[in-house]
Amino acid sequence: MKMNQVIISEFLIKEVIDHARNQLPYESCGLLAGTDGKVNSFWVLENELKSDRRFFVSKTEVAKTLEQIAERKENVIAIYHSHPTTAAIPSSYDMINHPDSTIKMLIVSFKSEPPEAKCYHILHRTYLECPFLIET
């Protein structure tokens, strides 16, 4: 299994965490995009469920965002979402609904402070933590 490292700047991971914190008590979600495993941009998606245990984004919003990412000549590197009260580990629901094994999953947990972010490779309803580097 190929385990490419995901690289994100300290600034962008802080933005992701701030977005997630601002959505509490609900789960937040979005896309991380860039090239060659390096995240250059993040894209906020609206959790239409307004739930602390699940997120859902309409196909229309996802398609519109994917178009904007393609216009920037970037690729989706990871889907991020938050766990407001649970650990940064994919749930069975997360794994079943993950759309593409070539895209990583980043989870931000607010179970304790400071929040914890972890990155995973999802394949066949299993997960494996993948290398995740925050550049300062």
PDB file of C-alpha atoms in Angstrom:
ATOM      1  CA  MET A   1       0.000   0.000   0.000  1.00  0.00           C
ATOM      2  CA  LYS A   2       1.472   3.336  -1.039  1.00  0.00           C
ATOM      3  CA  MET A   3       1.587   5.759   1.877  1.00  0.00           C
ATOM      4  CA  ASN A   4       2.345   9.220   0.561  1.00  0.00           C
ATOM      5  CA  GLN A   5       3.098  11.860   3.142  1.00  0.00           C
ATOM      6  CA  VAL A   6       0.670  14.759   3.451  1.00  0.00           C
ATOM      7  CA  ILE A   7       2.352  18.121   4.008  1.00  0.00           C
ATOM      8  CA  ILE A   8       0.448  21.171   5.247  1.00  0.00           C
ATOM      9  CA  SER A   9       1.633  24.560   6.464  1.00  0.00           C
ATOM     10  CA  GLU A  10       1.173  25.564  10.074  1.00  0.00           C
ATOM     11  CA  PHE A  11      -0.984  28.455   8.817  1.00  0.00           C
ATOM     12  CA  LEU A  12      -3.382  26.196   6.877  1.00  0.00           C
ATOM     13  CA  ILE A  13      -3.772  23.579   9.622  1.00  0.00           C
ATOM     14  CA  LYS A  14      -4.549  26.423  12.037  1.00  0.00           C
ATOM     15  CA  GLU A  15      -7.207  27.675   9.586  1.00  0.00           C
ATOM     16  CA  VAL A  16      -8.732  24.177   9.391  1.00  0.00           C
ATOM     17  CA  ILE A  17      -8.778  23.879  13.199  1.00  0.00           C
ATOM     18  CA  ASP A  18     -10.258  27.381  13.560  1.00  0.00           C
ATOM     19  CA  HIS A  19     -13.002  26.526  11.055  1.00  0.00           C
ATOM     20  CA  ALA A  20     -13.768  23.316  12.944  1.00  0.00           C
ATOM     21  CA  ARG A  21     -13.823  25.139  16.288  1.00  0.00           C
ATOM     22  CA  ASN A  22     -16.210  27.765  14.891  1.00  0.00           C
ATOM     23  CA  GLN A  23     -18.648  25.016  13.843  1.00  0.00           C
ATOM     24  CA  LEU A  24     -18.842  23.409  17.297  1.00  0.00           C
ATOM     25  CA  PRO A  25     -20.919  21.667  18.597  1.00  0.00           C
ATOM     26  CA  TYR A  26     -21.388  20.312  15.053  1.00  0.00           C
ATOM     27  CA  GLU A  27     -18.967  18.445  12.827  1.00  0.00           C
ATOM     28  CA  SER A  28     -17.246  20.581  10.230  1.00  0.00           C
ATOM     29  CA  CYS A  29     -15.999  19.385   6.868  1.00  0.00           C
ATOM     30  CA  GLY A  30     -14.080  20.462   3.816  1.00  0.00           C
ATOM     31  CA  LEU A  31     -11.448  19.600   1.259  1.00  0.00           C
ATOM     32  CA  LEU A  32      -7.674  20.023   1.302  1.00  0.00           C
ATOM     33  CA  ALA A  33      -6.163  20.548  -2.141  1.00  0.00           C
ATOM     34  CA  GLY A  34      -2.727  20.938  -3.641  1.00  0.00           C
ATOM     35  CA  THR A  35      -0.148  19.039  -5.653  1.00  0.00           C
ATOM     36  CA  ASP A  36       2.233  16.169  -4.927  1.00  0.00           C
ATOM     37  CA  GLY A  37       0.909  15.657  -1.395  1.00  0.00           C
ATOM     38  CA  LYS A  38       1.470  19.294  -0.374  1.00  0.00           C
ATOM     39  CA  VAL A  39      -1.695  21.114   0.695  1.00  0.00           C
ATOM     40  CA  ASN A  40      -1.907  24.595  -0.845  1.00  0.00           C
ATOM     41  CA  SER A  41      -5.544  25.428  -0.129  1.00  0.00           C
ATOM     42  CA  PHE A  42      -8.498  24.389   1.960  1.00  0.00           C
ATOM     43  CA  TRP A  43     -12.129  24.548   0.960  1.00  0.00           C
ATOM     44  CA  VAL A  44     -14.884  24.830   3.537  1.00  0.00           C
ATOM     45  CA  LEU A  45     -17.982  22.739   2.857  1.00  0.00           C
ATOM     46  CA  GLU A  46     -21.262  23.173   4.713  1.00  0.00           C
ATOM     47  CA  ASN A  47     -22.337  20.285   6.923  1.00  0.00           C
ATOM     48  CA  GLU A  48     -25.977  20.229   5.901  1.00  0.00           C
ATOM     49  CA  LEU A  49     -26.860  17.786   8.703  1.00  0.00           C
ATOM     50  CA  LYS A  50     -25.940  20.167  11.549  1.00  0.00           C
ATOM     51  CA  SER A  51     -24.931  17.102  13.554  1.00  0.00           C
ATOM     52  CA  ASP A  52     -22.223  16.431  16.120  1.00  0.00           C
ATOM     53  CA  ARG A  53     -21.795  12.835  14.835  1.00  0.00           C
ATOM     54  CA  ARG A  54     -22.089  13.035  11.038  1.00  0.00           C
ATOM     55  CA  PHE A  55     -21.571  15.337   8.101  1.00  0.00           C
ATOM     56  CA  PHE A  56     -23.265  15.533   4.731  1.00  0.00           C
ATOM     57  CA  VAL A  57     -22.570  17.813   1.778  1.00  0.00           C
ATOM     58  CA  SER A  58     -24.763  17.988  -1.319  1.00  0.00           C
ATOM     59  CA  LYS A  59     -23.383  16.701  -4.611  1.00  0.00           C
ATOM     60  CA  THR A  60     -23.977  20.165  -6.078  1.00  0.00           C
ATOM     61  CA  GLU A  61     -21.729  21.881  -3.527  1.00  0.00           C
ATOM     62  CA  VAL A  62     -19.047  19.213  -3.887  1.00  0.00           C
ATOM     63  CA  ALA A  63     -19.110  19.488  -7.702  1.00  0.00           C
ATOM     64  CA  LYS A  64     -18.859  23.292  -7.568  1.00  0.00           C
ATOM     65  CA  THR A  65     -15.895  23.097  -5.181  1.00  0.00           C
ATOM     66  CA  LEU A  66     -14.135  20.417  -7.255  1.00  0.00           C
ATOM     67  CA  GLU A  67     -14.487  22.677 -10.298  1.00  0.00           C
ATOM     68  CA  GLN A  68     -12.807  25.556  -8.429  1.00  0.00           C
ATOM     69  CA  ILE A  69      -9.991  23.250  -7.295  1.00  0.00           C
ATOM     70  CA  ALA A  70      -9.450  22.049 -10.889  1.00  0.00           C
ATOM     71  CA  GLU A  71      -9.335  25.668 -12.117  1.00  0.00           C
ATOM     72  CA  ARG A  72      -6.374  26.180  -9.767  1.00  0.00           C
ATOM     73  CA  LYS A  73      -4.679  23.104 -11.273  1.00  0.00           C
ATOM     74  CA  GLU A  74      -4.811  21.375  -7.891  1.00  0.00           C
ATOM     75  CA  ASN A  75      -6.064  17.964  -6.795  1.00  0.00           C
ATOM     76  CA  VAL A  76      -7.985  16.951  -3.695  1.00  0.00           C
ATOM     77  CA  ILE A  77      -5.444  15.526  -1.253  1.00  0.00           C
ATOM     78  CA  ALA A  78      -7.743  14.943   1.707  1.00  0.00           C
ATOM     79  CA  ILE A  79     -11.263  15.320   2.981  1.00  0.00           C
ATOM     80  CA  TYR A  80     -11.247  16.843   6.445  1.00  0.00           C
ATOM     81  CA  HIS A  81     -13.866  16.758   9.125  1.00  0.00           C
ATOM     82  CA  SER A  82     -14.023  17.219  12.864  1.00  0.00           C
ATOM     83  CA  HIS A  83     -15.017  15.035  15.769  1.00  0.00           C
ATOM     84  CA  PRO A  84     -16.403  17.445  18.387  1.00  0.00           C
ATOM     85  CA  THR A  85     -16.359  14.969  21.299  1.00  0.00           C
ATOM     86  CA  THR A  86     -14.597  11.827  20.083  1.00  0.00           C
ATOM     87  CA  ALA A  87     -11.030  10.856  19.209  1.00  0.00           C
ATOM     88  CA  ALA A  88      -9.375  11.589  15.855  1.00  0.00           C
ATOM     89  CA  ILE A  89     -10.045   8.038  14.642  1.00  0.00           C
ATOM     90  CA  PRO A  90     -12.330   7.189  11.698  1.00  0.00           C
ATOM     91  CA  SER A  91     -15.719   5.833  12.711  1.00  0.00           C
ATOM     92  CA  SER A  92     -17.309   2.945  10.824  1.00  0.00           C
ATOM     93  CA  TYR A  93     -19.613   5.553   9.236  1.00  0.00           C
ATOM     94  CA  ASP A  94     -16.558   7.588   8.137  1.00  0.00           C
ATOM     95  CA  MET A  95     -14.986   4.544   6.490  1.00  0.00           C
ATOM     96  CA  ILE A  96     -18.154   3.305   4.769  1.00  0.00           C
ATOM     97  CA  ASN A  97     -18.841   6.742   3.282  1.00  0.00           C
ATOM     98  CA  HIS A  98     -15.290   7.687   2.269  1.00  0.00           C
ATOM     99  CA  PRO A  99     -15.614   8.165  -1.505  1.00  0.00           C
ATOM    100  CA  ASP A 100     -12.114   7.487  -2.844  1.00  0.00           C
ATOM    101  CA  SER A 101      -9.180   5.459  -1.515  1.00  0.00           C
ATOM    102  CA  THR A 102      -6.694   7.762  -3.286  1.00  0.00           C
ATOM    103  CA  ILE A 103      -7.865  10.680  -1.127  1.00  0.00           C
ATOM    104  CA  LYS A 104      -6.759  10.841   2.496  1.00  0.00           C
ATOM    105  CA  MET A 105      -8.990  11.579   5.490  1.00  0.00           C
ATOM    106  CA  LEU A 106      -7.940  14.243   8.008  1.00  0.00           C
ATOM    107  CA  ILE A 107      -9.795  14.300  11.319  1.00  0.00           C
ATOM    108  CA  VAL A 108      -9.596  17.108  13.877  1.00  0.00           C
ATOM    109  CA  SER A 109     -10.660  16.015  17.366  1.00  0.00           C
ATOM    110  CA  PHE A 110     -11.830  18.358  20.104  1.00  0.00           C
ATOM    111  CA  LYS A 111     -12.079  15.573  22.682  1.00  0.00           C
ATOM    112  CA  SER A 112      -9.259  17.322  24.567  1.00  0.00           C
ATOM    113  CA  GLU A 113      -7.237  20.517  24.313  1.00  0.00           C
ATOM    114  CA  PRO A 114      -5.267  21.285  22.301  1.00  0.00           C
ATOM    115  CA  PRO A 115      -7.220  19.753  19.405  1.00  0.00           C
ATOM    116  CA  GLU A 116      -5.579  16.779  17.711  1.00  0.00           C
ATOM    117  CA  ALA A 117      -5.347  16.314  13.931  1.00  0.00           C
ATOM    118  CA  LYS A 118      -4.564  12.951  12.341  1.00  0.00           C
ATOM    119  CA  CYS A 119      -4.424  11.798   8.755  1.00  0.00           C
ATOM    120  CA  TYR A 120      -5.569   8.404   7.449  1.00  0.00           C
ATOM    121  CA  HIS A 121      -5.558   6.259   4.351  1.00  0.00           C
ATOM    122  CA  ILE A 122      -8.960   4.538   4.011  1.00  0.00           C
ATOM    123  CA  LEU A 123      -9.221   1.302   2.035  1.00  0.00           C
ATOM    124  CA  HIS A 124     -11.899  -1.406   2.117  1.00  0.00           C
ATOM    125  CA  ARG A 125     -13.489  -0.049   5.299  1.00  0.00           C
ATOM    126  CA  THR A 126     -10.210  -0.120   7.188  1.00  0.00           C
ATOM    127  CA  TYR A 127      -7.858   2.695   8.080  1.00  0.00           C
ATOM    128  CA  LEU A 128      -4.144   3.208   8.436  1.00  0.00           C
ATOM    129  CA  GLU A 129      -2.621   6.362   9.868  1.00  0.00           C
ATOM    130  CA  CYS A 130      -0.491   8.079   7.250  1.00  0.00           C
ATOM    131  CA  PRO A 131       2.487  10.415   7.566  1.00  0.00           C
ATOM    132  CA  PHE A 132       1.357  13.975   8.201  1.00  0.00           C
ATOM    133  CA  LEU A 133       3.883  16.824   8.328  1.00  0.00           C
ATOM    134  CA  ILE A 134       3.094  20.348   9.513  1.00  0.00           C
ATOM    135  CA  GLU A 135       5.590  22.817   8.043  1.00  0.00           C
ATOM    136  CA  THR A 136       6.507  25.834  10.144  1.00  0.00           C
TER     137      THR A 136
END
